[in-house]
CSV table of C-alpha atoms and ligand atoms in Angstrom, one decimal:
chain,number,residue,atom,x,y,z
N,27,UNK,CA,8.7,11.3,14.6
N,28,UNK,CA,7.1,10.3,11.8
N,29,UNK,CA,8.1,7.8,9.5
N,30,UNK,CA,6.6,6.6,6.3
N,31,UNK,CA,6.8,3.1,5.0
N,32,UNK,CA,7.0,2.2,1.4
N,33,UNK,CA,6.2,-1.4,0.3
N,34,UNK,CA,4.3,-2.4,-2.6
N,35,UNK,CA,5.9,-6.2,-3.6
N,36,UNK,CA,6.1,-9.8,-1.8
N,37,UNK,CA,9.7,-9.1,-0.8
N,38,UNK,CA,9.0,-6.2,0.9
N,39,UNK,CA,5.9,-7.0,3.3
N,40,UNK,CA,8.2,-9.5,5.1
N,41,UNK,CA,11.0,-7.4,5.6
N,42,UNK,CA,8.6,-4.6,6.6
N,43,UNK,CA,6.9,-6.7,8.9
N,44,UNK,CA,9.6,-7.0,11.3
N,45,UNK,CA,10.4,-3.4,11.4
N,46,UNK,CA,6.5,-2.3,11.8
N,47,UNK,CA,6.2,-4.5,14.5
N,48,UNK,CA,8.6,-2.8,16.8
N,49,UNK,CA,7.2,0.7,15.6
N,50,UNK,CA,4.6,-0.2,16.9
N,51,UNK,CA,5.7,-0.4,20.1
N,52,UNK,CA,7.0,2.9,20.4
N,53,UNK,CA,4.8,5.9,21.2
N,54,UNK,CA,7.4,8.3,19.4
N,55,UNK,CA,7.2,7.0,16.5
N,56,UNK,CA,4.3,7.0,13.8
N,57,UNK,CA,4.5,5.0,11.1
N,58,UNK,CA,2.5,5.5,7.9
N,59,UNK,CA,2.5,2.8,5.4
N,60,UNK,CA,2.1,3.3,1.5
N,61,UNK,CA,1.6,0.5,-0.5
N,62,UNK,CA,2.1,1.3,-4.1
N,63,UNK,CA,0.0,-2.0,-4.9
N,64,UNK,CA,2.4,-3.1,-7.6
N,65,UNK,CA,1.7,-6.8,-6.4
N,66,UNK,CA,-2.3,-6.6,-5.6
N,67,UNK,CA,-3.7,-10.3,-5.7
N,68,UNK,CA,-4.8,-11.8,-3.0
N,69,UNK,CA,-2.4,-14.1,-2.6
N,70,UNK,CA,0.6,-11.6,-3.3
N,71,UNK,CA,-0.6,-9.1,-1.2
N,72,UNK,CA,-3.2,-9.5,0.9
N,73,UNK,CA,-2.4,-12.6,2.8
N,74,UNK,CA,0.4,-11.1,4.0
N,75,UNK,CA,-0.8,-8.3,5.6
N,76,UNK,CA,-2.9,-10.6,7.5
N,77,UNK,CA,-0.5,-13.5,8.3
N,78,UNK,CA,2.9,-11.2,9.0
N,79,UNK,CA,0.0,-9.1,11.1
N,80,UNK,CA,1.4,-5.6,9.6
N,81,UNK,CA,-1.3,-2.6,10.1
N,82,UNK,CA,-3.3,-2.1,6.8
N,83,UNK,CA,-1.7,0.4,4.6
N,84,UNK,CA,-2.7,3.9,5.2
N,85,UNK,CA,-3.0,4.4,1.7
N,86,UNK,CA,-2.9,1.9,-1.7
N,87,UNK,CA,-1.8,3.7,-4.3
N,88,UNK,CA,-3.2,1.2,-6.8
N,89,UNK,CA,-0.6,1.5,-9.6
N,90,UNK,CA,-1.0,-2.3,-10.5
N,91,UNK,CA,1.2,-3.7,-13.6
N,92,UNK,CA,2.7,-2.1,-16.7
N,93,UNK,CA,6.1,-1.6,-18.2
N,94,UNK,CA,9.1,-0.1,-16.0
N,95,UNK,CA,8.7,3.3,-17.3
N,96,UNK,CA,4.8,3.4,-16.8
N,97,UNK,CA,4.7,1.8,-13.1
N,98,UNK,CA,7.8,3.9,-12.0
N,99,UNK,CA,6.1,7.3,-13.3
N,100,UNK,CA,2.6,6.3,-12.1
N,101,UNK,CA,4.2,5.3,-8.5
N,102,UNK,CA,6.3,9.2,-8.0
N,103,UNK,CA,3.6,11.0,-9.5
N,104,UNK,CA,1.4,9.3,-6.6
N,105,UNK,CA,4.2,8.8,-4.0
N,106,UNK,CA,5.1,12.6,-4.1
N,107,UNK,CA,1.4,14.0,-3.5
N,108,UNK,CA,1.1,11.6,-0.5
N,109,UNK,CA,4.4,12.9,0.8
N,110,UNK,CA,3.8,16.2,0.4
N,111,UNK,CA,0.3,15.8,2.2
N,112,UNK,CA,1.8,13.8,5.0
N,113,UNK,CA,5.2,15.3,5.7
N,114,UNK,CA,7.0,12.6,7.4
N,115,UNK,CA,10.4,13.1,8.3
N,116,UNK,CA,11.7,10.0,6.9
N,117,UNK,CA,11.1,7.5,4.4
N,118,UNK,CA,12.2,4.0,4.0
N,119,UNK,CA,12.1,1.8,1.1
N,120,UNK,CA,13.2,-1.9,1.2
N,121,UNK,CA,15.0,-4.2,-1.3
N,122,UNK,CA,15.1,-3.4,-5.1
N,123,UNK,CA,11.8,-3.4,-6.3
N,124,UNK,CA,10.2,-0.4,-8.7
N,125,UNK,CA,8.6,0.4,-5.3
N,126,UNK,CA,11.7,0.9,-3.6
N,127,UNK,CA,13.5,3.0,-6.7
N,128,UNK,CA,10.3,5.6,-6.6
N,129,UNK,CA,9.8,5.6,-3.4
N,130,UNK,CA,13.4,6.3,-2.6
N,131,UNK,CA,13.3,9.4,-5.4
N,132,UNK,CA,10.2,10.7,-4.8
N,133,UNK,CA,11.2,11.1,-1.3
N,134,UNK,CA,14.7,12.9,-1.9
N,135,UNK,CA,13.7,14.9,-4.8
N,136,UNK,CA,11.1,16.4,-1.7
N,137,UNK,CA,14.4,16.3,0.4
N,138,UNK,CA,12.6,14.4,2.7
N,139,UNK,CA,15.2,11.7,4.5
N,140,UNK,CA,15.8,8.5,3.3
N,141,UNK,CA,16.3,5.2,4.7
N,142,UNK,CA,17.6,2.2,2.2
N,143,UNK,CA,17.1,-1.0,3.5
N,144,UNK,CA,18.5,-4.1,2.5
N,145,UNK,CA,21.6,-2.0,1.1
N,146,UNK,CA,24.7,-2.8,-0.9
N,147,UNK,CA,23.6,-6.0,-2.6
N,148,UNK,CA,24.9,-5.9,-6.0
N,149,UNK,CA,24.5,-8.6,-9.0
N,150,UNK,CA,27.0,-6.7,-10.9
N,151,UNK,CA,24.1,-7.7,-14.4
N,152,UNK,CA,22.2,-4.6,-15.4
N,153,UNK,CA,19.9,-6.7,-17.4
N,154,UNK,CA,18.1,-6.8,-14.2
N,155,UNK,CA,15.7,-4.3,-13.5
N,156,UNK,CA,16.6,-5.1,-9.8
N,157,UNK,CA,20.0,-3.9,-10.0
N,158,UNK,CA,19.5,-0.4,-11.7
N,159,UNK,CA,16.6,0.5,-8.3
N,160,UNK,CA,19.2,-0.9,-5.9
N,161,UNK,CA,21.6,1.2,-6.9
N,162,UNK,CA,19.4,4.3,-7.4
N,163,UNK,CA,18.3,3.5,-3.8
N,164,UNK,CA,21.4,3.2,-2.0
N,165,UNK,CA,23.0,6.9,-4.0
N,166,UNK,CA,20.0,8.9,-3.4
N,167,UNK,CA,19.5,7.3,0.2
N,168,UNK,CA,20.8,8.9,3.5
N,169,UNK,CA,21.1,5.8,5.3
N,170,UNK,CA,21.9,2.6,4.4
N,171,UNK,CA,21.0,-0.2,6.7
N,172,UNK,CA,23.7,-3.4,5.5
N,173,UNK,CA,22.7,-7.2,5.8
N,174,UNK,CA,26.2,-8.5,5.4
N,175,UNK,CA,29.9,-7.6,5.4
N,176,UNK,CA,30.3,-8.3,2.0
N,177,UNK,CA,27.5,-5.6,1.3
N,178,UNK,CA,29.3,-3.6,3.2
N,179,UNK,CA,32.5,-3.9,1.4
N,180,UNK,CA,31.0,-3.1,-2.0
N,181,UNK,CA,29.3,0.0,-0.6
N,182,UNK,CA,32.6,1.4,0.7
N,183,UNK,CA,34.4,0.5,-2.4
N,184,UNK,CA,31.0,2.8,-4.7
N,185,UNK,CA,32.2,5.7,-1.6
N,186,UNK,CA,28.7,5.1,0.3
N,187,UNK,CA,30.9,3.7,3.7
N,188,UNK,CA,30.1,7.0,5.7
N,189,UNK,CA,26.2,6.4,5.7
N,190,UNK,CA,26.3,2.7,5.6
N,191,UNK,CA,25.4,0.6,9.0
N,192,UNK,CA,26.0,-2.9,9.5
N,193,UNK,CA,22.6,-4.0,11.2
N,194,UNK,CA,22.6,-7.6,10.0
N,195,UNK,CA,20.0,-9.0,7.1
N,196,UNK,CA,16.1,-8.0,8.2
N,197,UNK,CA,15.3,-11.6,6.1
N,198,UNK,CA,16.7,-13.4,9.0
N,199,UNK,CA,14.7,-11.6,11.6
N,200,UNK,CA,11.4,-12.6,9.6
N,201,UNK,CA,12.6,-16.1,9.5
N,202,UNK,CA,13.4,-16.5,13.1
N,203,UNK,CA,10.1,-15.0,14.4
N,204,UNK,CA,8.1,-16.6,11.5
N,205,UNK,CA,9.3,-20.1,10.9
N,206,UNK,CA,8.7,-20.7,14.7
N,207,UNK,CA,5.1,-20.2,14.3
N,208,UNK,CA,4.5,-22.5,11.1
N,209,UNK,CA,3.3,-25.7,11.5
N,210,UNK,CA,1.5,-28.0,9.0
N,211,UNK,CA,-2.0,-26.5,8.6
N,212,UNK,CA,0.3,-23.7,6.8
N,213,UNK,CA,1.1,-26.6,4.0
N,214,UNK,CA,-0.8,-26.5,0.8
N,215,UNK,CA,-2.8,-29.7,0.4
N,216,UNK,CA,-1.0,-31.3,-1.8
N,217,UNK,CA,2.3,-31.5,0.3
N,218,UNK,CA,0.3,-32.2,3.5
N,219,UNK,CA,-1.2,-35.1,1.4
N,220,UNK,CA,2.4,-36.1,0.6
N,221,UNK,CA,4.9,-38.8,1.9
N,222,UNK,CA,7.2,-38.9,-0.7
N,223,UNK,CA,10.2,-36.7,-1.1
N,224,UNK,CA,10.0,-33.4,-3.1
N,225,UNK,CA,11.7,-30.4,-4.2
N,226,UNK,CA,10.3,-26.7,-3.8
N,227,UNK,CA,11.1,-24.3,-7.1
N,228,UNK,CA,9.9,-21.3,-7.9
N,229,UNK,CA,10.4,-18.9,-10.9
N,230,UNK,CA,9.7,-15.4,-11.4
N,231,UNK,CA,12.4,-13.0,-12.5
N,232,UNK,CA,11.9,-11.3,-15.8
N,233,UNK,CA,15.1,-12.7,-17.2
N,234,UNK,CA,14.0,-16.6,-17.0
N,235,UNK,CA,9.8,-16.0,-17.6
N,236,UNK,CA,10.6,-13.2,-20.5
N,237,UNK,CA,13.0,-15.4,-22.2
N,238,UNK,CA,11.2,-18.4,-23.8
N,239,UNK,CA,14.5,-20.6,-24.5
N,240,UNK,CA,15.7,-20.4,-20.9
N,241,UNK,CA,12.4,-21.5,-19.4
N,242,UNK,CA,11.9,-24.6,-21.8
N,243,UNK,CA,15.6,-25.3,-20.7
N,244,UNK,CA,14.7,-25.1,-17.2
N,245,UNK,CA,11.8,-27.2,-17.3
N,246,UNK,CA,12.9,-29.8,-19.0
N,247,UNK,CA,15.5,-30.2,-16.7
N,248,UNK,CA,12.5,-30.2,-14.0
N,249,UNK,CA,10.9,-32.7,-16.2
N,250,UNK,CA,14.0,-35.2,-15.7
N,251,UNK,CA,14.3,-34.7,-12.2
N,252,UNK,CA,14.5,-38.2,-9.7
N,253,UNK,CA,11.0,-36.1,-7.6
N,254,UNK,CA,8.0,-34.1,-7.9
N,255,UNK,CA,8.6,-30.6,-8.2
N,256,UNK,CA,6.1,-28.5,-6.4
N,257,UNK,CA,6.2,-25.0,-7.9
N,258,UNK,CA,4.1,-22.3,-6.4
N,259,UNK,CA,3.6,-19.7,-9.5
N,260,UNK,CA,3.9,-15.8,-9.3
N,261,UNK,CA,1.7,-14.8,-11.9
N,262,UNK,CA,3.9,-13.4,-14.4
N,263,UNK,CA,5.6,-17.0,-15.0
N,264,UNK,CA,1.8,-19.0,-15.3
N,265,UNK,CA,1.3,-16.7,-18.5
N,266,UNK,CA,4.6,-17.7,-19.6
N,267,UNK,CA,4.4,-21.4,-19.0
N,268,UNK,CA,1.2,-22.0,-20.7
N,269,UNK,CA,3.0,-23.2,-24.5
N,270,UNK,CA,4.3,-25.7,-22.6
N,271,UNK,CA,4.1,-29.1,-22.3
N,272,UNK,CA,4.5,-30.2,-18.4
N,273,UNK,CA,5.7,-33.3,-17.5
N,274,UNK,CA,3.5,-35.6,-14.7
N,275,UNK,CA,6.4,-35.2,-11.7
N,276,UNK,CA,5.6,-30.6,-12.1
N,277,UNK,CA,2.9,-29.8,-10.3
N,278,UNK,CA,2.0,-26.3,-10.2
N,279,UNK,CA,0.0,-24.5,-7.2
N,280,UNK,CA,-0.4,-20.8,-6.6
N,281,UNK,CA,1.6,-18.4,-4.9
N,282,UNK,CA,2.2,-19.3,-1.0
N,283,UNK,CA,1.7,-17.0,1.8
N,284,UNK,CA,5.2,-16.6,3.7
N,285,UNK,CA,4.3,-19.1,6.6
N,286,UNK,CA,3.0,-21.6,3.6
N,287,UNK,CA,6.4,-20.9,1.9
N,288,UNK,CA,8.2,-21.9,4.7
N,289,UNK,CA,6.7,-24.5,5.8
N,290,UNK,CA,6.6,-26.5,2.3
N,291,UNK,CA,10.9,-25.5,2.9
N,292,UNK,CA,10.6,-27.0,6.4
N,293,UNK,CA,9.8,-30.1,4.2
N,294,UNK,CA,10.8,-30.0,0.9
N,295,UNK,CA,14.4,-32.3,-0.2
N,296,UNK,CA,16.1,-29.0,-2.1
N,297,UNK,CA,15.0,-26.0,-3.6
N,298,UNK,CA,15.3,-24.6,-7.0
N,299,UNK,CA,15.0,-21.3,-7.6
N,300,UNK,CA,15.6,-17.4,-9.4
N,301,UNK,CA,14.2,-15.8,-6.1
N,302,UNK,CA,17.2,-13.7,-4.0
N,303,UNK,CA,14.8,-14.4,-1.1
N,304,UNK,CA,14.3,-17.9,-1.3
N,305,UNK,CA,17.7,-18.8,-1.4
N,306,UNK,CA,18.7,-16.7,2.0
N,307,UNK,CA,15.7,-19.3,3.2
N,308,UNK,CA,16.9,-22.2,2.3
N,309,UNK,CA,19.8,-21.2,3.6
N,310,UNK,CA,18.5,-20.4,6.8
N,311,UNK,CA,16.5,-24.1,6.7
N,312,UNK,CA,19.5,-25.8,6.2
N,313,UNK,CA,17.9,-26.7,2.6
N,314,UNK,CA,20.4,-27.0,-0.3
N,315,UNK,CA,19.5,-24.4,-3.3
N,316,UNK,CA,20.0,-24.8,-6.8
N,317,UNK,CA,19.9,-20.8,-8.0
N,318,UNK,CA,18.5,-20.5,-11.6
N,319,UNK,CA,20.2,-17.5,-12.5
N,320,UNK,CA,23.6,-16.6,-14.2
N,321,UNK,CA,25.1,-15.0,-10.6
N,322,UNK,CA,23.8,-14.6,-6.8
N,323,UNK,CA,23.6,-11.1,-5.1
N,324,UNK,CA,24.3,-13.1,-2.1
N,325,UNK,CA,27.2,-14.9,-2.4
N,326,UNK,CA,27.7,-16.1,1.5
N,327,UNK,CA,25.5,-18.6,0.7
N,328,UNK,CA,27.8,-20.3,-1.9
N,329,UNK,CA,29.8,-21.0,0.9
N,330,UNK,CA,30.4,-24.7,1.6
N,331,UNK,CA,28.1,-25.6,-0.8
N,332,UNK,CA,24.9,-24.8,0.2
N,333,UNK,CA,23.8,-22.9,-3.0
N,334,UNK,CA,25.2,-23.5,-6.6
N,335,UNK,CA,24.3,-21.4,-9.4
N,336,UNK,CA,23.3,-23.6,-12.1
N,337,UNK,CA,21.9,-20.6,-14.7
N,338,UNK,CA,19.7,-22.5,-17.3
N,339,UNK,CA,21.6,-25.4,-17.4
N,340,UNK,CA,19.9,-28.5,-18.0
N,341,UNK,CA,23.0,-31.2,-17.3
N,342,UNK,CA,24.4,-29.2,-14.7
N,343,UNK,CA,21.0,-29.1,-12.6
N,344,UNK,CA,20.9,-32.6,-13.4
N,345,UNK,CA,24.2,-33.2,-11.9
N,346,UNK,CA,24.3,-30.6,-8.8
N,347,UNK,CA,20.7,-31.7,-7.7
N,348,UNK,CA,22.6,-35.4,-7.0
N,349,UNK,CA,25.2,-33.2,-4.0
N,350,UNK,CA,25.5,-34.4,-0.7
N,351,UNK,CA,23.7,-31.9,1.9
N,352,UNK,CA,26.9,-30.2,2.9
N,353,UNK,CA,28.0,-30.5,6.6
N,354,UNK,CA,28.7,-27.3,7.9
N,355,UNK,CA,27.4,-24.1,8.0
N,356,UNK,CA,28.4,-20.7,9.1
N,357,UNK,CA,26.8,-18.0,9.8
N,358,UNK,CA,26.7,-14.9,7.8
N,359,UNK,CA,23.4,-12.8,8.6
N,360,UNK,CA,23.5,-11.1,12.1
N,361,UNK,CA,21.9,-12.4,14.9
N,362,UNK,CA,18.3,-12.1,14.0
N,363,UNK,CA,18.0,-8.5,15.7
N,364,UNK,CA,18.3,-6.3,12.6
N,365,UNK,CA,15.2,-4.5,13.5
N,366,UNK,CA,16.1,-3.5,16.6
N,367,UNK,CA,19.3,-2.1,14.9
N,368,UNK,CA,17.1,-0.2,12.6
N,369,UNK,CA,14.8,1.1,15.3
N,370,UNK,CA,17.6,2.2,17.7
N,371,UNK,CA,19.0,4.4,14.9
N,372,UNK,CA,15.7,6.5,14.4
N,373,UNK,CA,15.6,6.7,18.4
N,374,UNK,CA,18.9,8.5,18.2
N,375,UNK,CA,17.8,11.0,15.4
A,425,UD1,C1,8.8,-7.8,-8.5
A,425,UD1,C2,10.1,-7.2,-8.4
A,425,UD1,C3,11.2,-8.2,-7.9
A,425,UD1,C4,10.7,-9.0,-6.8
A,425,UD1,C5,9.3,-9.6,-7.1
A,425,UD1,C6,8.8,-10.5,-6.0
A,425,UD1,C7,10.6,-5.2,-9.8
A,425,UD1,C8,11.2,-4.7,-11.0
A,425,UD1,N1,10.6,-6.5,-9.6
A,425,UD1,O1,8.8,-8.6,-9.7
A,425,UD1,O2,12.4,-7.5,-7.6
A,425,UD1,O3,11.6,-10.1,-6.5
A,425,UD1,O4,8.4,-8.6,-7.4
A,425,UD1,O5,7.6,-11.2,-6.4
A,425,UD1,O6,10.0,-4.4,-9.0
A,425,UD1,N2,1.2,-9.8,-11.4
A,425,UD1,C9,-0.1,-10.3,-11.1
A,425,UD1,N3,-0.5,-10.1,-9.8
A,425,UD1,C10,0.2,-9.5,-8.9
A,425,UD1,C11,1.4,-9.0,-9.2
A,425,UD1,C12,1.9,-9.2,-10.5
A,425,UD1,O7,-0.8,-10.9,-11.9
A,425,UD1,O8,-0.3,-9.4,-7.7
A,425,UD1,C13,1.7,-10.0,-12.8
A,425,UD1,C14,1.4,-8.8,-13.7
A,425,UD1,O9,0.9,-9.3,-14.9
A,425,UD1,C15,2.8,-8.2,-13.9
A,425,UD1,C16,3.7,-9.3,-13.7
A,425,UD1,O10,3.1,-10.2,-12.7
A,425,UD1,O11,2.9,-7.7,-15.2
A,425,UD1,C17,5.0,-8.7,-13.1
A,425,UD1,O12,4.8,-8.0,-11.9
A,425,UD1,P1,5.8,-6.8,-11.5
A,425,UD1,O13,5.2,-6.1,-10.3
A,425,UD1,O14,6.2,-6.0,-12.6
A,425,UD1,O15,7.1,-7.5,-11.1
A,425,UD1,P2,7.4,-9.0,-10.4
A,425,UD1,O16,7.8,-9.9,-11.5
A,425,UD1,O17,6.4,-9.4,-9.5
């Protein structure tokens, strides 16, 4: 069988790592991976290829940046002649990038199977690019592969529960197999330098780094906070930030490879943060989160405490940063075996 692979963001190399690495495994399945190279630096897209050891892509479609409209139509324009050349039977997209919403129409328009996952997450707040491709992706999918119950629930209640399967959340698979293999020499230099305390943020949604007012709100609050706040900067935030006056306790680095990521969690105090990915890793770390958005798509975490979101607020990050690390924690996520879930479905088709 073959399968093709569509990735083209951060997000989406780790989730696909887990899956490609039990393709590869089995001799009846081919995969072929497109990147669409809507993330193409370095250190957003090449180190991960290399550290999460997933096969070069079989093909970089080099869209690159541009507004919705433009990256979308560059991406199905390119997506569909590499489909039609390939013919693979299915195609999966993952998570609720621009990558994910053309791969996941380009492929059905061809009425070539598709295979959604990370489904049924919902923020409910169409100001968010992300929301409109997940939920292009999970009604023009014909599978959808579930992280959580509550995912579930909301894709029964849209009338998607006859092609949804609970397989547990690929993110925690990743985490398992990659947070055992981190170690220090994955630290940037300045935390490895580091004795003192610290807490991890990073910012990159369009909402907080297009919206001038919110991200002076949200620094300042940074700027007031009792530690340094190492922040490893997507791109689109450093052109943002650079009207603004940092304080001495922000210290910006670039981007982080997944196993650097993790291990500045594995010793960071608390996070701060507008990633959806970031906060399931905390999470997972045991970290507390402060989410910098006005709502969570993954609202298990919330749960005892462990995440709070704080939106833009400067008095209430203030105040929330000062909460006790709760003392339980349940667990919401599967059992790390997702992938195998996923695999064992195609095996049956
Ligand atoms: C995208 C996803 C988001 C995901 C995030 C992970 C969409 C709509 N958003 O947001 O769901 O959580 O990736 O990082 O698909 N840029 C670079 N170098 C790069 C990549 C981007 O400089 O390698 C800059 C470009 O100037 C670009 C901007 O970052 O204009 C935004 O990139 P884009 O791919 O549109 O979305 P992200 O913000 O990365």
């Amino acid at each position: 069988m073959k399968i093709a692979t569509i990735v083209g963001a951060r997000p989406q190399f780790i989730k696909a790592a887990t899956v490609s690495r039990l393709f590869r495994n089995i001799p009846d399945i081919k995969e072929y991976i497109i990147h669409t190279g809507q993330h193409y630096d370095e250190n957003m897209s090449d180190i991960f290829f290399t550290e999460l050891e997933i096969p070069r892509p079989d093909i970089n479609l080099n869209i690159g940046s541009g507004s919705h409209g433009k990256q979308t139509g560059r991406m199905l324009e390119k997506i569909e002649d590499v489909l039609i050349k390939e013919k693979p039977e299915w195609v999966i997209v993952y998570g609720d990038t621009n990558s994910t919403l053309a791969g996941a129409i380009a492929a059905s328009k061809l009425h070539i199977k598709v295979a959604h996952v990370e489904s049924g997450l919902r923020s409910y707040n169409k100001q968010m690019p992300e929301e409109i491709n997940r939920i292009v992706a999970d009604h023009v999918s014909d599978i959808l592969f579930v992280p959580t119950l509550h995912a579930m629930q909301i894709l029964k209640t849209e009338g998607l529960g006859d092609k949804s399967l609970l397989v547990g959340d690929v993110m925690y698979d990743s985490f398992k197999y990659y947070a055992a293999r981190t170690s220090d020499e994955h630290l940037p230099e300045i935390i490895r330098k580091k004795d003192t305390e610290f807490y991890l943020a990073t910012i990159h949604r369009a909402e907080n780094t297009d919206n001038t007012d919110r991200l002076k709100k949200i620094f300042t609050a940074f700027s007031r906070l009792d530690k340094t706040v190492i922040i490893p900067l997507h791109p689109r935030t450093r052109k943002m930030i650079e009207t603004l006056t940092l304080s001495d306790n922000i210290k910006i680095i670039e981007p982080l490879g997944y196993l650097g990521i993790l291990a500045a969690l594995k010793k960071c105090s608390k996070v701060l943060t507008d990633s959806g990915g970031l906060q399931k890793e905390a999470f997972f770390m045991k970290k507390p989160c402060l989410t910098l958005r006005t709502e969570t798509e993954w609202v298990e975490t919330l749960n005892d405490g462990w995440n709070h979101v704080v939106n833009d607020n400067t008095e209430l990050i203030l105040k929330t940063i000062k909460m006790p690390v709760p003392a339980k924690q349940e667990s919401y996520y599967g059992e790390g075996n997702a992938a195998e879930k996923i695999v064992e479905f195609f095996l049956k088709q």
